[in-house]
Amino acid sequence: MSTPMSYHESQVCLGQAEAALSHGQYQQATGQYAAVVTGLSLMASPGRPLTPPAALLVRHYAAASRGQSAALARLGEAEAAENTLLTALTRLRGCVSNLGTPAAERAPLLTEYKLCFYALADFYFAGQQAGKLSVYVRRHAPEIQHWAQDLHLVRATPAIN
């Protein structure tokens, strides 16, 4: 088993991938993003609590997944682009839902989840597949609705005077 990619390594690789994507070098961008996704996939394992450094790496994993999906879509590999986002969303849901990870580490991952979700929504709308988005939302809504309270983003039931 290989060791996970370091923060610095992932940061460098993400920078190279973003540059390739912005210059229309989609094959190169896909490879660079895939290296980050593969190198950090163990860190995005939903079963283990995240330390602050590990949470940063999961954020890189999410960014790489979004970038990889965009590059794959540009290459006409729609199924792979969709699967990349769905895998990232699954891992991020597990990380955000893991009560063993402090809320301070889970809250930024919620932002990453939302960014991946928006990328999936854009992907589905571009392909005129809004029905797939509706199915995804219905399937995961109960879990997502609990996050606001789990992360102390909403108050519990207000007191009645």
C-alpha atoms as a printed R data frame, in Angstrom:
    type eleno elety resid chain resno       x      y       z
1   ATOM     1    CA   MET     A     1   0.000  0.000   0.000
2   ATOM     2    CA   SER     A     2   1.393  3.397  -0.909
3   ATOM     3    CA   THR     A     3   1.599  6.279   1.528
4   ATOM     4    CA   PRO     A     4  -0.898  9.117   1.153
5   ATOM     5    CA   MET     A     5   0.152 12.217  -0.730
6   ATOM     6    CA   SER     A     6   1.377 15.047   1.494
7   ATOM     7    CA   TYR     A     7  -0.270 18.444   1.716
8   ATOM     8    CA   HIS     A     8   2.601 20.066  -0.204
9   ATOM     9    CA   GLU     A     9   2.582 17.372  -2.889
10  ATOM    10    CA   SER     A    10  -1.154 17.682  -3.371
11  ATOM    11    CA   GLN     A    11  -0.931 21.475  -3.471
12  ATOM    12    CA   VAL     A    12   1.743 21.362  -6.196
13  ATOM    13    CA   CYS     A    13  -0.121 18.729  -8.188
14  ATOM    14    CA   LEU     A    14  -3.394 20.683  -7.932
15  ATOM    15    CA   GLY     A    15  -1.647 23.815  -9.185
16  ATOM    16    CA   GLN     A    16  -0.257 21.944 -12.186
17  ATOM    17    CA   ALA     A    17  -3.655 20.393 -12.914
18  ATOM    18    CA   GLU     A    18  -5.455 23.729 -12.715
19  ATOM    19    CA   ALA     A    19  -2.900 25.301 -15.059
20  ATOM    20    CA   ALA     A    20  -3.318 22.464 -17.561
21  ATOM    21    CA   LEU     A    21  -7.114 22.731 -17.369
22  ATOM    22    CA   SER     A    22  -7.059 26.490 -17.907
23  ATOM    23    CA   HIS     A    23  -4.801 26.019 -20.970
24  ATOM    24    CA   GLY     A    24  -7.089 23.424 -22.528
25  ATOM    25    CA   GLN     A    25  -4.725 20.516 -21.840
26  ATOM    26    CA   TYR     A    26  -7.531 18.275 -20.611
27  ATOM    27    CA   GLN     A    27  -5.696 14.964 -20.840
28  ATOM    28    CA   GLN     A    28  -2.800 16.299 -18.775
29  ATOM    29    CA   ALA     A    29  -5.212 17.918 -16.292
30  ATOM    30    CA   THR     A    30  -7.122 14.657 -15.931
31  ATOM    31    CA   GLY     A    31  -3.892 12.813 -15.101
32  ATOM    32    CA   GLN     A    32  -2.766 15.400 -12.551
33  ATOM    33    CA   TYR     A    33  -6.156 15.517 -10.850
34  ATOM    34    CA   ALA     A    34  -6.325 11.711 -10.858
35  ATOM    35    CA   ALA     A    35  -2.956 11.583  -9.081
36  ATOM    36    CA   VAL     A    36  -4.337 13.797  -6.293
37  ATOM    37    CA   VAL     A    37  -7.619 11.884  -6.084
38  ATOM    38    CA   THR     A    38  -5.760  8.575  -5.880
39  ATOM    39    CA   GLY     A    39  -3.100  9.915  -3.520
40  ATOM    40    CA   LEU     A    40  -5.656 11.326  -1.103
41  ATOM    41    CA   SER     A    41  -8.498  8.822  -1.371
42  ATOM    42    CA   LEU     A    42  -7.403  7.061   1.823
43  ATOM    43    CA   MET     A    43  -7.609 10.353   3.711
44  ATOM    44    CA   ALA     A    44 -11.205 10.790   2.544
45  ATOM    45    CA   SER     A    45 -12.223  7.499   4.109
46  ATOM    46    CA   PRO     A    46 -15.489  8.165   5.897
47  ATOM    47    CA   GLY     A    47 -14.914  5.587   8.631
48  ATOM    48    CA   ARG     A    48 -12.150  7.341  10.512
49  ATOM    49    CA   PRO     A    49 -12.179 10.639  12.414
50  ATOM    50    CA   LEU     A    50 -10.181 13.389  10.748
51  ATOM    51    CA   THR     A    51  -7.402 15.383  12.325
52  ATOM    52    CA   PRO     A    52  -6.993 19.034  11.219
53  ATOM    53    CA   PRO     A    53  -4.182 18.144   8.750
54  ATOM    54    CA   ALA     A    54  -6.206 15.242   7.352
55  ATOM    55    CA   ALA     A    55  -9.249 17.511   6.896
56  ATOM    56    CA   LEU     A    56  -7.109 19.829   4.741
57  ATOM    57    CA   LEU     A    57  -6.118 16.883   2.583
58  ATOM    58    CA   VAL     A    58  -9.762 15.868   2.189
59  ATOM    59    CA   ARG     A    59 -10.453 19.388   0.953
60  ATOM    60    CA   HIS     A    60  -7.718 18.905  -1.657
61  ATOM    61    CA   TYR     A    61  -9.306 15.561  -2.565
62  ATOM    62    CA   ALA     A    62 -12.635 17.322  -3.166
63  ATOM    63    CA   ALA     A    63 -11.042 20.058  -5.284
64  ATOM    64    CA   ALA     A    64  -9.185 17.448  -7.325
65  ATOM    65    CA   SER     A    65 -12.381 15.465  -7.841
66  ATOM    66    CA   ARG     A    66 -14.174 18.555  -9.164
67  ATOM    67    CA   GLY     A    67 -11.266 19.366 -11.462
68  ATOM    68    CA   GLN     A    68 -10.933 15.797 -12.690
69  ATOM    69    CA   SER     A    69 -14.646 15.675 -13.460
70  ATOM    70    CA   ALA     A    70 -14.458 18.939 -15.415
71  ATOM    71    CA   ALA     A    71 -11.475 17.704 -17.443
72  ATOM    72    CA   LEU     A    72 -13.157 14.369 -18.139
73  ATOM    73    CA   ALA     A    73 -16.327 16.136 -19.277
74  ATOM    74    CA   ARG     A    74 -14.245 18.267 -21.673
75  ATOM    75    CA   LEU     A    75 -12.756 15.059 -23.067
76  ATOM    76    CA   GLY     A    76 -16.255 13.709 -23.682
77  ATOM    77    CA   GLU     A    77 -16.038 11.094 -20.928
78  ATOM    78    CA   ALA     A    78 -19.376 11.926 -19.330
79  ATOM    79    CA   GLU     A    79 -19.839  8.697 -17.375
80  ATOM    80    CA   ALA     A    80 -16.379  8.950 -15.807
81  ATOM    81    CA   ALA     A    81 -16.977 12.631 -14.994
82  ATOM    82    CA   GLU     A    82 -20.268 11.802 -13.275
83  ATOM    83    CA   ASN     A    83 -18.792  8.862 -11.367
84  ATOM    84    CA   THR     A    84 -15.899 11.004 -10.131
85  ATOM    85    CA   LEU     A    85 -18.317 13.499  -8.579
86  ATOM    86    CA   LEU     A    86 -20.608 10.826  -7.152
87  ATOM    87    CA   THR     A    87 -17.640  9.078  -5.510
88  ATOM    88    CA   ALA     A    88 -16.400 12.350  -4.032
89  ATOM    89    CA   LEU     A    89 -19.868 13.189  -2.734
90  ATOM    90    CA   THR     A    90 -20.166  9.771  -1.104
91  ATOM    91    CA   ARG     A    91 -16.812 10.141   0.639
92  ATOM    92    CA   LEU     A    92 -17.536 13.706   1.700
93  ATOM    93    CA   ARG     A    93 -20.967 12.746   3.077
94  ATOM    94    CA   GLY     A    94 -19.239 10.153   5.209
95  ATOM    95    CA   CYS     A    95 -16.642 12.642   6.431
96  ATOM    96    CA   VAL     A    96 -19.221 15.327   7.268
97  ATOM    97    CA   SER     A    97 -21.442 12.777   9.026
98  ATOM    98    CA   ASN     A    98 -18.588 11.321  11.100
99  ATOM    99    CA   LEU     A    99 -19.310 12.576  14.615
100 ATOM   100    CA   GLY     A   100 -15.829 11.435  15.676
101 ATOM   101    CA   THR     A   101 -14.391 14.375  13.741
102 ATOM   102    CA   PRO     A   102 -14.737 17.736  15.516
103 ATOM   103    CA   ALA     A   103 -17.358 20.091  14.076
104 ATOM   104    CA   ALA     A   104 -14.621 22.639  13.360
105 ATOM   105    CA   GLU     A   105 -13.092 20.162  10.898
106 ATOM   106    CA   ARG     A   106 -16.395 18.934   9.458
107 ATOM   107    CA   ALA     A   107 -17.891 22.365   8.711
108 ATOM   108    CA   PRO     A   108 -15.350 23.269   5.969
109 ATOM   109    CA   LEU     A   109 -15.957 19.831   4.453
110 ATOM   110    CA   LEU     A   110 -19.626 20.762   4.150
111 ATOM   111    CA   THR     A   111 -18.522 23.625   1.901
112 ATOM   112    CA   GLU     A   112 -16.536 21.154  -0.205
113 ATOM   113    CA   TYR     A   113 -19.575 18.899  -0.372
114 ATOM   114    CA   LYS     A   114 -21.709 21.789  -1.571
115 ATOM   115    CA   LEU     A   115 -19.141 22.686  -4.255
116 ATOM   116    CA   CYS     A   116 -19.109 19.077  -5.494
117 ATOM   117    CA   PHE     A   117 -22.903 19.020  -5.416
118 ATOM   118    CA   TYR     A   118 -23.059 22.230  -7.467
119 ATOM   119    CA   ALA     A   119 -20.607 20.705  -9.951
120 ATOM   120    CA   LEU     A   120 -22.862 17.641 -10.198
121 ATOM   121    CA   ALA     A   121 -25.914 19.880 -10.670
122 ATOM   122    CA   ASP     A   122 -24.134 21.807 -13.433
123 ATOM   123    CA   PHE     A   123 -23.146 18.524 -15.044
124 ATOM   124    CA   TYR     A   124 -26.711 17.192 -14.957
125 ATOM   125    CA   PHE     A   125 -28.247 20.447 -16.197
126 ATOM   126    CA   ALA     A   126 -25.732 20.678 -19.057
127 ATOM   127    CA   GLY     A   127 -26.732 17.167 -20.098
128 ATOM   128    CA   GLN     A   128 -30.424 17.917 -19.531
129 ATOM   129    CA   GLN     A   129 -30.591 15.235 -16.835
130 ATOM   130    CA   ALA     A   130 -32.394 17.147 -14.087
131 ATOM   131    CA   GLY     A   131 -34.219 13.939 -13.140
132 ATOM   132    CA   LYS     A   132 -30.951 12.375 -11.985
133 ATOM   133    CA   LEU     A   133 -30.329 15.371  -9.740
134 ATOM   134    CA   SER     A   134 -33.795 15.042  -8.223
135 ATOM   135    CA   VAL     A   135 -33.171 11.371  -7.470
136 ATOM   136    CA   TYR     A   136 -29.845 12.215  -5.802
137 ATOM   137    CA   VAL     A   137 -31.436 14.935  -3.666
138 ATOM   138    CA   ARG     A   138 -34.334 12.729  -2.540
139 ATOM   139    CA   ARG     A   139 -31.999  9.871  -1.659
140 ATOM   140    CA   HIS     A   140 -29.661 11.942   0.504
141 ATOM   141    CA   ALA     A   141 -31.878 14.728   1.873
142 ATOM   142    CA   PRO     A   142 -32.546 13.168   5.315
143 ATOM   143    CA   GLU     A   143 -28.838 12.768   6.080
144 ATOM   144    CA   ILE     A   144 -27.965 16.224   4.790
145 ATOM   145    CA   GLN     A   145 -30.741 17.859   6.815
146 ATOM   146    CA   HIS     A   146 -29.221 16.482  10.029
147 ATOM   147    CA   TRP     A   147 -25.905 18.161   9.324
148 ATOM   148    CA   ALA     A   148 -27.142 21.645  10.207
149 ATOM   149    CA   GLN     A   149 -27.959 20.544  13.741
150 ATOM   150    CA   ASP     A   150 -24.934 18.216  14.043
151 ATOM   151    CA   LEU     A   151 -22.642 21.089  13.110
152 ATOM   152    CA   HIS     A   152 -24.470 23.535  15.382
153 ATOM   153    CA   LEU     A   153 -25.509 25.652  12.402
154 ATOM   154    CA   VAL     A   154 -29.060 25.913  13.699
155 ATOM   155    CA   ARG     A   155 -30.419 26.247  17.181
156 ATOM   156    CA   ALA     A   156 -32.323 23.427  18.756
157 ATOM   157    CA   THR     A   157 -36.056 23.873  19.314
158 ATOM   158    CA   PRO     A   158 -36.601 27.444  20.600
159 ATOM   159    CA   ALA     A   159 -37.882 27.861  24.141
160 ATOM   160    CA   ILE     A   160 -41.500 28.910  24.479
161 ATOM   161    CA   ASN     A   161 -42.121 31.717  26.980
